[in-house]
Short mmCIF file of C-alpha atoms and ligand atoms in Angstrom, two decimals:
data_model
loop_
_atom_site.label_atom_id
_atom_site.label_comp_id
_atom_site.label_asym_id
_atom_site.label_seq_id
_atom_site.Cartn_x
_atom_site.Cartn_y
_atom_site.Cartn_z
CA UNK A 1 23.33 7.67 -4.48
CA UNK A 2 23.76 10.10 -1.62
CA UNK A 3 26.79 9.68 0.62
CA UNK A 4 26.01 8.04 3.96
CA UNK A 5 25.09 10.68 6.51
CA UNK A 6 27.72 11.26 9.19
CA UNK A 7 26.92 9.28 12.31
CA UNK A 8 25.89 11.03 15.46
CA UNK A 9 26.74 9.39 18.78
CA UNK A 10 23.20 8.09 19.25
CA UNK A 11 22.71 6.44 15.89
CA UNK A 12 26.10 4.77 15.77
CA UNK A 13 26.15 1.04 16.53
CA UNK A 14 29.33 1.78 18.51
CA UNK A 15 27.19 3.40 21.19
CA UNK A 16 25.78 -0.04 21.99
CA UNK A 17 27.31 -2.64 24.30
CA UNK A 18 28.29 -4.92 21.41
CA UNK A 19 31.53 -6.90 21.04
CA UNK A 20 34.14 -5.45 18.64
CA UNK A 21 33.76 -8.40 16.26
CA UNK A 22 30.05 -7.63 15.90
CA UNK A 23 30.70 -3.94 15.29
CA UNK A 24 33.30 -4.85 12.69
CA UNK A 25 30.85 -7.18 10.97
CA UNK A 26 28.17 -4.45 10.87
CA UNK A 27 30.70 -2.18 9.16
CA UNK A 28 31.43 -4.90 6.64
CA UNK A 29 27.70 -5.29 5.98
CA UNK A 30 27.55 -1.58 5.25
CA UNK A 31 25.38 -0.91 8.29
CA UNK A 32 27.07 2.35 9.24
CA UNK A 33 24.30 3.84 11.31
CA UNK A 34 21.30 2.39 13.10
CA UNK A 35 17.92 2.83 11.50
CA UNK A 36 15.45 4.73 13.72
CA UNK A 37 13.76 1.57 15.01
CA UNK A 38 17.14 0.04 15.78
CA UNK A 39 18.25 3.17 17.63
CA UNK A 40 15.03 3.17 19.63
CA UNK A 41 14.86 -0.52 20.47
CA UNK A 42 18.42 -1.91 20.70
CA UNK A 43 19.45 -0.12 23.93
CA UNK A 44 16.33 -1.49 25.65
CA UNK A 45 16.61 -4.97 24.17
CA UNK A 46 20.33 -5.26 24.98
CA UNK A 47 19.55 -4.21 28.55
CA UNK A 48 17.36 -7.30 28.77
CA UNK A 49 13.90 -5.74 28.64
CA UNK A 50 10.92 -7.33 26.99
CA UNK A 51 9.98 -5.16 24.05
CA UNK A 52 7.06 -4.32 21.78
CA UNK A 53 8.39 -2.56 18.71
CA UNK A 54 6.36 -1.21 15.86
CA UNK A 55 7.79 0.18 12.64
CA UNK A 56 6.94 -0.11 9.01
CA UNK A 57 8.18 -2.80 6.67
CA UNK A 58 11.76 -2.27 5.55
CA UNK A 59 12.81 -0.32 8.62
CA UNK A 60 15.40 -2.84 9.82
CA UNK A 61 13.45 -4.70 12.48
CA UNK A 62 15.28 -7.98 11.87
CA UNK A 63 18.63 -6.60 12.98
CA UNK A 64 16.91 -4.94 15.93
CA UNK A 65 15.91 -8.30 17.38
CA UNK A 66 18.75 -10.21 15.71
CA UNK A 67 21.52 -8.34 17.51
CA UNK A 68 19.63 -8.73 20.79
CA UNK A 69 19.18 -12.47 20.48
CA UNK A 70 22.79 -12.93 19.39
CA UNK A 71 23.91 -11.01 22.48
CA UNK A 72 22.03 -13.53 24.64
CA UNK A 73 23.58 -16.46 22.84
CA UNK A 74 26.36 -18.69 24.10
CA UNK A 75 27.87 -20.32 20.99
CA UNK A 76 29.62 -22.97 23.09
CA UNK A 77 26.32 -24.15 24.47
CA UNK A 78 24.89 -26.36 21.75
CA UNK A 79 21.17 -26.02 22.37
CA UNK A 80 18.32 -23.94 21.00
CA UNK A 81 18.64 -20.60 22.77
CA UNK A 82 16.50 -18.41 20.51
CA UNK A 83 13.26 -19.01 18.72
CA UNK A 84 11.88 -16.59 16.11
CA UNK A 85 8.26 -17.09 15.06
CA UNK A 86 7.29 -15.72 11.64
CA UNK A 87 3.99 -15.84 9.74
CA UNK A 88 5.20 -17.41 6.48
CA UNK A 89 8.04 -19.48 5.12
CA UNK A 90 9.08 -16.61 2.90
CA UNK A 91 9.51 -14.27 5.85
CA UNK A 92 11.21 -16.98 7.88
CA UNK A 93 13.71 -17.43 5.04
CA UNK A 94 14.35 -13.68 4.92
CA UNK A 95 14.90 -13.55 8.68
CA UNK A 96 17.23 -16.56 8.54
CA UNK A 97 19.32 -14.92 5.84
CA UNK A 98 19.63 -11.68 7.79
CA UNK A 99 20.51 -13.57 11.00
CA UNK A 100 23.21 -15.48 9.10
CA UNK A 101 24.70 -12.18 7.97
CA UNK A 102 24.59 -10.77 11.49
CA UNK A 103 25.99 -13.96 13.04
CA UNK A 104 28.93 -14.10 10.68
CA UNK A 105 31.09 -12.40 13.34
CA UNK A 106 30.83 -15.50 15.53
CA UNK A 107 32.06 -18.92 14.53
CA UNK A 108 29.70 -21.79 14.00
CA UNK A 109 26.36 -20.42 15.01
CA UNK A 110 23.83 -22.84 13.64
CA UNK A 111 20.50 -21.44 12.48
CA UNK A 112 17.67 -23.74 11.45
CA UNK A 113 14.48 -22.83 9.59
CA UNK A 114 11.42 -24.94 10.37
CA UNK A 115 8.34 -24.16 8.31
CA UNK A 116 5.24 -25.92 7.20
CA UNK A 117 4.93 -27.06 3.60
CA UNK A 118 8.39 -28.64 3.76
CA UNK A 119 8.83 -32.36 4.39
CA UNK A 120 9.33 -33.42 8.00
CA UNK A 121 12.17 -35.87 7.62
CA UNK A 122 15.01 -33.45 6.74
CA UNK A 123 13.84 -31.13 9.52
CA UNK A 124 13.98 -33.99 12.02
CA UNK A 125 17.47 -34.89 10.84
CA UNK A 126 18.65 -31.29 11.15
CA UNK A 127 17.18 -31.03 14.62
CA UNK A 128 19.11 -34.11 15.65
CA UNK A 129 22.30 -32.33 14.67
CA UNK A 130 21.25 -29.44 16.90
CA UNK A 131 21.01 -25.68 16.43
CA UNK A 132 21.49 -22.45 18.37
CA UNK A 133 18.67 -20.52 16.73
CA UNK A 134 15.40 -21.75 15.27
CA UNK A 135 13.30 -19.64 12.91
CA UNK A 136 9.91 -20.97 11.92
CA UNK A 137 6.17 -20.72 11.51
CA UNK A 138 4.00 -21.32 14.59
CA UNK A 139 2.18 -24.39 13.28
CA UNK A 140 5.30 -26.32 12.36
CA UNK A 141 7.14 -25.34 15.54
CA UNK A 142 4.17 -26.64 17.50
CA UNK A 143 4.33 -29.88 15.50
CA UNK A 144 7.94 -30.37 16.52
CA UNK A 145 7.21 -29.59 20.14
CA UNK A 146 4.43 -32.16 20.16
CA UNK A 147 6.67 -34.82 18.60
CA UNK A 148 9.39 -33.99 21.09
CA UNK A 149 11.84 -33.25 18.28
CA UNK A 150 12.38 -29.66 19.46
CA UNK A 151 13.50 -28.90 23.00
CA UNK A 152 13.20 -25.36 24.30
CA UNK A 153 14.60 -25.88 27.82
CA UNK A 154 17.67 -23.76 27.08
CA UNK A 155 15.76 -20.97 25.37
CA UNK A 156 16.55 -17.43 26.50
CA UNK A 157 15.00 -15.31 23.74
CA UNK A 158 11.60 -15.64 22.11
CA UNK A 159 10.85 -13.36 19.16
CA UNK A 160 7.44 -12.81 17.59
CA UNK A 161 8.15 -11.22 14.23
CA UNK A 162 5.35 -9.65 12.18
CA UNK A 163 3.06 -10.30 15.11
CA UNK A 164 0.16 -8.43 13.50
CA UNK A 165 0.26 -10.69 10.50
CA UNK A 166 0.52 -13.84 12.60
CA UNK A 167 -2.65 -12.76 14.39
CA UNK A 168 -4.35 -12.07 11.04
CA UNK A 169 -3.48 -15.57 9.95
CA UNK A 170 -5.08 -17.10 13.02
CA UNK A 171 -1.89 -18.19 14.79
CA UNK A 172 -2.90 -16.78 18.18
CA UNK A 173 -3.53 -20.13 19.83
CA UNK A 174 -0.46 -21.80 18.34
CA UNK A 175 1.70 -18.96 19.61
CA UNK A 176 0.15 -19.31 23.05
CA UNK A 177 1.00 -22.99 23.23
CA UNK A 178 4.55 -22.45 21.98
CA UNK A 179 5.15 -19.62 24.47
CA UNK A 180 3.96 -21.84 27.31
CA UNK A 181 6.67 -24.35 26.47
CA UNK A 182 9.41 -21.72 26.74
CA UNK A 183 11.15 -21.23 30.08
CA UNK A 184 9.53 -18.47 32.15
CA UNK A 185 12.92 -16.83 32.56
CA UNK A 186 13.43 -15.43 29.12
CA UNK A 187 13.37 -12.27 27.06
CA UNK A 188 10.42 -11.80 24.72
CA UNK A 189 10.63 -9.41 21.78
CA UNK A 190 7.57 -8.60 19.70
CA UNK A 191 7.88 -6.84 16.33
CA UNK A 192 5.04 -5.63 14.22
CA UNK A 193 4.33 -3.26 11.34
CA UNK A 194 0.96 -2.20 12.72
CA UNK A 195 -0.55 -2.23 16.19
CA UNK A 196 -3.98 -3.81 16.11
CA UNK A 197 -5.86 -4.54 19.34
CA UNK A 198 -4.86 -8.19 19.45
CA UNK A 199 -1.23 -7.23 20.03
CA UNK A 200 -1.93 -5.76 23.46
CA UNK A 201 -3.71 -8.96 24.47
CA UNK A 202 -0.94 -11.13 23.10
CA UNK A 203 1.72 -9.17 24.94
CA UNK A 204 -0.22 -9.11 28.20
CA UNK A 205 -0.29 -12.90 28.11
CA UNK A 206 3.37 -13.58 27.31
CA UNK A 207 5.51 -10.61 28.21
CA UNK A 208 6.91 -9.13 31.38
CA UNK A 209 6.57 -5.35 31.72
CA UNK A 210 7.39 -4.80 28.08
CA UNK A 211 8.80 -1.47 26.94
CA UNK A 212 7.04 -0.05 23.92
CA UNK A 213 8.69 1.58 20.94
CA UNK A 214 6.57 2.90 18.10
CA UNK A 215 7.78 4.64 14.99
CA UNK A 216 5.13 5.69 12.56
CA UNK A 217 6.57 5.96 9.02
CA UNK A 218 8.46 9.02 10.24
CA UNK A 219 10.80 9.62 7.31
CA UNK A 220 8.94 8.08 4.40
CA UNK A 221 6.19 10.57 3.72
CA UNK A 222 8.44 13.33 2.38
CA UNK A 223 9.93 11.27 -0.43
CA UNK A 224 6.63 9.84 -1.62
CA UNK A 225 4.83 11.97 -4.14
CA UNK A 226 1.13 11.32 -3.74
CA UNK A 227 -1.43 12.14 -6.40
CA UNK A 228 -5.16 11.52 -6.27
CA UNK A 229 -7.40 11.05 -9.32
CA UNK A 230 -11.16 11.13 -9.27
CA UNK A 231 -12.64 8.32 -11.37
CA UNK A 232 -16.06 7.03 -12.22
CA UNK A 233 -16.48 3.37 -11.40
CA UNK A 234 -16.37 2.32 -15.06
CA UNK A 235 -13.09 4.23 -15.60
CA UNK A 236 -11.22 2.77 -12.67
CA UNK A 237 -9.41 -0.20 -14.23
CA UNK A 238 -8.61 1.63 -17.44
CA UNK A 239 -7.24 4.53 -15.37
CA UNK A 240 -4.56 2.18 -14.04
CA UNK A 241 -3.38 1.62 -17.60
CA UNK A 242 -3.37 5.37 -18.23
CA UNK A 243 -1.17 5.91 -15.16
CA UNK A 244 1.23 3.19 -16.27
CA UNK A 245 1.60 4.53 -19.77
CA UNK A 246 1.97 8.10 -18.60
CA UNK A 247 4.46 7.67 -15.75
CA UNK A 248 6.07 4.51 -17.16
CA UNK A 249 7.32 3.08 -13.84
CA UNK A 250 9.51 -0.02 -14.19
CA UNK A 251 7.87 -1.72 -11.21
CA UNK A 252 4.43 -0.99 -9.81
CA UNK A 253 2.50 -2.55 -6.95
CA UNK A 254 -1.25 -2.09 -7.42
CA UNK A 255 -3.44 -2.57 -4.35
CA UNK A 256 -7.09 -3.55 -4.52
CA UNK A 257 -9.50 -3.95 -1.63
CA UNK A 258 -10.80 -7.29 -2.85
CA UNK A 259 -9.54 -10.39 -4.65
CA UNK A 260 -12.30 -9.98 -7.19
CA UNK A 261 -11.01 -6.53 -8.15
CA UNK A 262 -7.45 -7.91 -8.38
CA UNK A 263 -8.61 -10.55 -10.82
CA UNK A 264 -10.51 -8.04 -12.97
CA UNK A 265 -7.59 -5.63 -13.08
CA UNK A 266 -5.07 -8.29 -14.10
CA UNK A 267 -7.38 -9.37 -16.89
CA UNK A 268 -7.80 -5.84 -18.19
CA UNK A 269 -4.08 -5.06 -17.99
CA UNK A 270 -3.00 -8.31 -19.63
CA UNK A 271 -5.60 -7.77 -22.32
CA UNK A 272 -3.90 -4.46 -23.06
CA UNK A 273 -0.47 -6.09 -23.28
CA UNK A 274 0.94 -5.18 -19.88
CA UNK A 275 3.01 -7.76 -18.05
CA UNK A 276 0.83 -7.96 -14.95
CA UNK A 277 0.44 -10.78 -12.44
CA UNK A 278 -1.72 -11.26 -9.40
CA UNK A 279 -0.33 -12.14 -6.01
CA UNK A 280 -3.06 -13.86 -4.09
CA UNK A 281 -3.36 -15.99 -1.00
CA UNK A 282 -4.41 -19.13 -2.86
CA UNK A 283 -1.15 -19.45 -4.79
CA UNK A 284 1.02 -22.45 -4.03
CA UNK A 285 4.21 -21.34 -2.31
CA UNK A 286 6.24 -22.26 -5.37
CA UNK A 287 4.08 -20.15 -7.68
CA UNK A 288 4.18 -17.29 -5.22
CA UNK A 289 7.98 -17.45 -5.13
CA UNK A 290 8.05 -17.43 -8.91
CA UNK A 291 5.81 -14.39 -9.19
CA UNK A 292 7.97 -12.52 -6.68
CA UNK A 293 11.20 -13.49 -8.40
CA UNK A 294 9.83 -12.25 -11.72
CA UNK A 295 8.71 -9.00 -10.18
CA UNK A 296 12.01 -8.39 -8.37
CA UNK A 297 13.82 -9.25 -11.62
CA UNK A 298 11.84 -6.57 -13.49
CA UNK A 299 10.32 -9.17 -15.78
CA UNK A 300 6.79 -8.10 -14.97
CA UNK A 301 5.71 -4.48 -14.68
CA UNK A 302 2.77 -4.70 -12.36
CA UNK A 303 2.04 -6.84 -9.36
CA UNK A 304 -1.61 -6.71 -8.32
CA UNK A 305 -2.43 -7.64 -4.73
CA UNK A 306 -4.76 -7.27 -1.79
CA UNK A 307 -3.31 -5.92 1.44
CA UNK A 308 -3.26 -9.36 3.01
CA UNK A 309 -1.42 -10.96 0.10
CA UNK A 310 1.19 -8.18 0.07
CA UNK A 311 1.90 -8.01 3.79
CA UNK A 312 5.54 -8.43 4.66
CA UNK A 313 6.75 -8.17 1.08
CA UNK A 314 9.99 -6.27 0.88
CA UNK A 315 10.66 -5.13 -2.65
CA UNK A 316 13.70 -2.96 -2.97
CA UNK A 317 13.01 -0.97 -6.11
CA UNK A 318 9.40 -0.07 -6.43
CA UNK A 319 8.81 3.07 -8.42
CA UNK A 320 5.08 3.35 -7.94
CA UNK A 321 2.22 2.19 -5.80
CA UNK A 322 -1.31 2.48 -7.16
CA UNK A 323 -4.30 2.42 -4.87
CA UNK A 324 -6.81 1.04 -7.30
CA UNK A 325 -9.40 1.75 -4.69
CA UNK A 326 -9.23 3.60 -1.41
CA UNK A 327 -8.84 1.55 1.74
CA UNK A 328 -11.24 2.25 4.59
CA UNK A 329 -8.30 2.21 6.99
CA UNK A 330 -5.81 5.11 7.16
CA UNK A 331 -2.99 2.94 8.56
CA UNK A 332 -3.40 0.58 5.64
CA UNK A 333 -3.06 3.51 3.25
CA UNK A 334 0.20 4.48 4.95
CA UNK A 335 1.55 0.97 4.65
CA UNK A 336 0.56 0.72 1.02
CA UNK A 337 2.29 3.90 -0.04
CA UNK A 338 5.26 3.20 2.24
CA UNK A 339 6.23 0.37 -0.10
CA UNK A 340 7.67 2.83 -2.55
CA UNK A 341 10.48 5.33 -1.87
CA UNK A 342 12.75 2.92 -0.03
CA UNK A 343 16.19 4.02 1.12
CA UNK A 344 17.29 7.08 -0.83
CA UNK A 345 14.93 6.63 -3.74
CA UNK A 346 11.77 8.62 -4.22
CA UNK A 347 8.54 7.10 -5.41
CA UNK A 348 5.03 7.72 -6.68
CA UNK A 349 1.81 6.85 -4.93
CA UNK A 350 -1.32 7.20 -7.04
CA UNK A 351 -4.81 6.81 -5.65
CA UNK A 352 -8.00 6.38 -7.64
CA UNK A 353 -11.10 7.55 -5.82
CA UNK A 354 -14.74 7.54 -6.85
CA UNK A 355 -17.27 9.96 -5.41
CA UNK A 356 -18.30 7.26 -2.96
CA UNK A 357 -14.77 7.08 -1.61
CA UNK A 358 -14.30 10.77 -0.85
CA UNK A 359 -15.17 10.22 2.81
CA UNK A 360 -12.39 7.66 3.07
CA UNK A 361 -9.92 10.05 1.48
CA UNK A 362 -10.96 12.67 4.03
CA UNK A 363 -10.38 10.28 6.90
CA UNK A 364 -6.95 9.41 5.57
CA UNK A 365 -6.04 13.09 5.27
CA UNK A 366 -7.12 13.73 8.84
CA UNK A 367 -5.38 10.70 10.27
CA UNK A 368 -2.12 11.36 8.44
CA UNK A 369 -2.23 15.12 8.51
CA UNK A 370 -1.90 16.03 4.86
CA UNK A 371 -4.08 17.46 2.20
CA UNK A 372 -4.37 15.45 -0.97
CA UNK A 373 -3.23 16.73 -4.32
CA UNK A 374 -5.89 16.12 -6.99
CA UNK A 375 -5.18 15.63 -10.68
CA UNK A 376 -7.37 14.91 -13.66
CA UNK A 377 -7.32 11.75 -15.74
CA UNK A 378 -7.26 13.93 -18.84
CA UNK A 379 -3.71 14.97 -17.92
CA UNK A 380 -2.57 11.42 -18.51
CA UNK A 381 -1.21 10.94 -22.00
CA UNK A 382 0.63 7.91 -23.20
CA UNK A 383 3.09 10.16 -25.02
CA UNK A 384 2.64 8.13 -28.20
CA UNK A 385 5.29 5.70 -27.01
CA UNK A 386 5.35 1.96 -27.22
CA UNK A 387 3.16 0.29 -24.64
CA UNK A 388 4.97 -0.10 -21.34
CA UNK A 389 7.09 -3.25 -21.28
CA UNK A 390 9.10 -4.90 -18.55
CA UNK A 391 12.80 -4.48 -19.40
CA UNK A 392 13.78 -8.05 -18.54
CA UNK A 393 12.56 -11.62 -18.80
CA UNK A 394 13.20 -14.42 -16.36
CA UNK A 395 14.65 -17.80 -17.25
CA UNK A 396 14.05 -20.72 -14.96
CA UNK A 397 16.80 -23.30 -14.72
CA UNK A 398 15.62 -26.63 -13.33
CA UNK A 399 18.18 -27.16 -10.59
CA UNK A 400 19.04 -25.14 -7.51
CA UNK A 401 20.69 -25.40 -4.12
CA UNK A 402 20.07 -29.15 -4.12
CA UNK A 403 22.36 -29.33 -7.18
CA UNK A 404 24.77 -26.93 -5.46
CA UNK A 405 24.26 -24.25 -8.08
CA UNK A 406 25.39 -20.80 -6.97
CA UNK A 407 24.62 -17.44 -8.59
CA UNK A 408 28.25 -17.19 -9.69
CA UNK A 409 27.94 -20.42 -11.71
CA UNK A 410 25.08 -19.00 -13.76
CA UNK A 411 26.71 -15.61 -14.18
CA UNK A 412 29.92 -17.35 -15.26
CA UNK A 413 28.13 -19.48 -17.86
CA UNK A 414 26.43 -16.41 -19.32
CA UNK A 415 29.30 -13.93 -19.24
CA UNK A 416 32.47 -16.03 -19.51
CA UNK A 417 31.25 -18.99 -21.56
CA UNK A 418 28.62 -17.33 -23.75
CA UNK A 419 30.15 -13.84 -23.72
CA UNK A 420 27.15 -11.75 -22.65
CA UNK A 421 28.14 -8.45 -21.01
CA UNK A 422 27.36 -8.39 -17.29
CA UNK A 423 25.01 -5.47 -17.82
CA UNK A 424 22.60 -7.63 -19.82
CA UNK A 425 22.09 -9.99 -16.88
CA UNK A 426 19.81 -9.05 -14.00
CA UNK A 427 18.88 -10.66 -10.71
CA UNK A 428 19.92 -14.25 -10.14
CA UNK A 429 18.01 -16.19 -7.56
CA UNK A 430 18.84 -19.71 -6.41
CA UNK A 431 16.05 -21.60 -4.69
CA UNK A 432 16.06 -25.15 -3.48
CA UNK A 433 15.12 -26.77 -6.77
CA UNK A 434 15.21 -23.92 -9.28
CA UNK A 435 17.44 -21.08 -10.32
CA UNK A 436 16.03 -17.90 -11.83
CA UNK A 437 17.99 -15.46 -13.90
CA UNK A 438 16.69 -12.23 -15.40
CA UNK A 439 18.08 -11.25 -18.78
CA UNK A 440 17.40 -8.32 -21.07
CA UNK A 441 14.09 -8.86 -22.82
CA UNK A 442 15.48 -8.52 -26.32
CA UNK A 443 18.07 -11.23 -25.65
CA UNK A 444 15.79 -13.65 -23.82
CA UNK A 445 14.99 -16.06 -26.67
CA UNK A 446 18.58 -16.22 -27.80
CA UNK A 447 19.91 -16.79 -24.27
CA UNK A 448 17.36 -19.57 -23.82
CA UNK A 449 18.58 -21.31 -26.94
CA UNK A 450 22.29 -20.90 -26.28
CA UNK A 451 22.15 -21.76 -22.60
CA UNK A 452 20.24 -24.96 -23.25
CA UNK A 453 23.20 -26.33 -25.22
CA UNK A 454 25.81 -24.87 -22.84
CA UNK A 455 26.89 -26.05 -19.40
CA UNK A 456 26.34 -24.68 -15.92
CA UNK A 457 28.75 -26.02 -13.34
CA UNK A 458 30.01 -28.54 -15.86
CA UNK A 459 26.57 -29.97 -16.50
CA UNK A 460 23.96 -29.33 -19.13
CA UNK A 461 20.75 -27.89 -17.72
CA UNK A 462 17.08 -27.84 -18.55
CA UNK A 463 15.48 -24.45 -18.65
CA UNK A 464 12.48 -22.48 -19.78
CA UNK A 465 11.43 -18.90 -20.22
CA UNK A 466 8.75 -17.81 -17.80
CA UNK A 467 5.77 -16.12 -19.43
CA UNK A 468 5.92 -12.36 -18.96
P1 ADP B 1 11.72 -5.02 8.42
O1 ADP B 1 11.82 -6.32 9.14
O2 ADP B 1 11.55 -3.86 9.32
O3 ADP B 1 10.71 -5.05 7.32
P2 ADP B 1 14.37 -5.70 7.48
O4 ADP B 1 14.92 -6.12 8.79
O5 ADP B 1 13.99 -6.77 6.54
O6 ADP B 1 13.12 -4.73 7.70
O7 ADP B 1 15.43 -4.70 6.83
C1 ADP B 1 15.24 -4.10 5.57
C2 ADP B 1 16.56 -3.94 4.85
O8 ADP B 1 17.41 -2.99 5.50
C3 ADP B 1 17.36 -5.22 4.78
O9 ADP B 1 17.84 -5.36 3.46
C4 ADP B 1 18.52 -5.01 5.74
O10 ADP B 1 19.66 -5.73 5.32
C5 ADP B 1 18.72 -3.51 5.68
N1 ADP B 1 19.24 -2.92 6.94
C6 ADP B 1 18.87 -3.22 8.20
N2 ADP B 1 19.52 -2.45 9.10
C7 ADP B 1 20.34 -1.64 8.40
C8 ADP B 1 21.27 -0.58 8.76
N3 ADP B 1 21.47 -0.24 10.03
N4 ADP B 1 21.90 0.03 7.75
C9 ADP B 1 21.70 -0.32 6.47
N5 ADP B 1 20.83 -1.28 6.06
C10 ADP B 1 20.16 -1.94 7.01
MG1 MG B 2 10.64 -7.98 9.14
#
């Protein structure tokens, strides 16, 4: 890891009008300097302006609006003062977690997540207890407004997060109705990874002289090594396997233009023994969570997805992105390859192009200002190694937050009680009803057996090994 770059006056949080407790908390979080989108948007947002901010996924947009809405918040006033609209429950959960971290400096700020797919009754009960900040999906928020269970009279900040994706998902009208129920005197902050036409319309309807801040993947391009391969149609799916066996990335996100192609690719890869899963829109939320947990836990090597299914995903360690086919849209290409090479890491972006796709490649080159580096499939050798395997496997423990299980309980059971070295245990993820723990592949069967007769948090647990 590189040492943190020295702060300059403009990218230091201390240059902002934030209370000392907040600055101290940011230090504790390890946020030593602002990310570019934070540096561009926070001075405007803290000055009270409405804001349209565009920057790629993973650029720190949550803290950009989070610090602004917290600055508007009066913790002693027990009423909903901020509302954050997000496209999916997953993203709402991520935002809630980040807001909790940011709000830690203040005592007793209550944040409530309200999303569809969850039962109403607990949400109604939580709302009766009150909250300062509500994070949720447009449909469910609207539901609560209609029932009268959510009151927005005291609202001072409305945030539309991932606005482009909410539009894609058809939430325009729901957002319009929700915005109408917010007091006219308020600050509206709109965040988006891309800037499709609909955004201008949306902002014209709900925002007051918004300032615009746009950052186009400024820093990412340099660290991403892009390679293009020309393929014939019948070689395309097999070429993905060649890339995997040659470069041997631990985690790869493979993008296809259509669901059909995703399905075909997963079949081919699984048939060849790769741990590959498809992430598609029709998955139940629980199955989607499970796929993502397995991928983040390095228990599957390849996640295959369309652009829509992968929007908003933030995966920290992604070694490679493969464009199984070329997207007709240059911005989409940028977002695809921007998924790799996060933070200080570097990453690979491979693109497979048939003759028919050369025009698209040309458009991408022109739009992004680079010239593509072409390689031949024949260069790809599988170096006579074992087939590529995911290093870990994921165990699912039936029992989660509802049973008050914490990651430390599981780690303790595995390391203290059963004596496994910490290094053999990977990501631990506690959801509402399930806990997932990644363990080294070679140990997986043994851990399964031993843990099923051991105790977690003083209780025996039921568990299973997820296929992978
Ligand atoms: P986006 O919403 O733009 O996709 P997020 O807000 O989810 O991005 O942030 C991505 C990651 O960067 C998160 O893990 C967050 O904790 C981290 N992060 C945000 N701001 C900073 C900062 N100033 N310094 C270090 N890490 C940060
Ligand atoms: Mg975000």
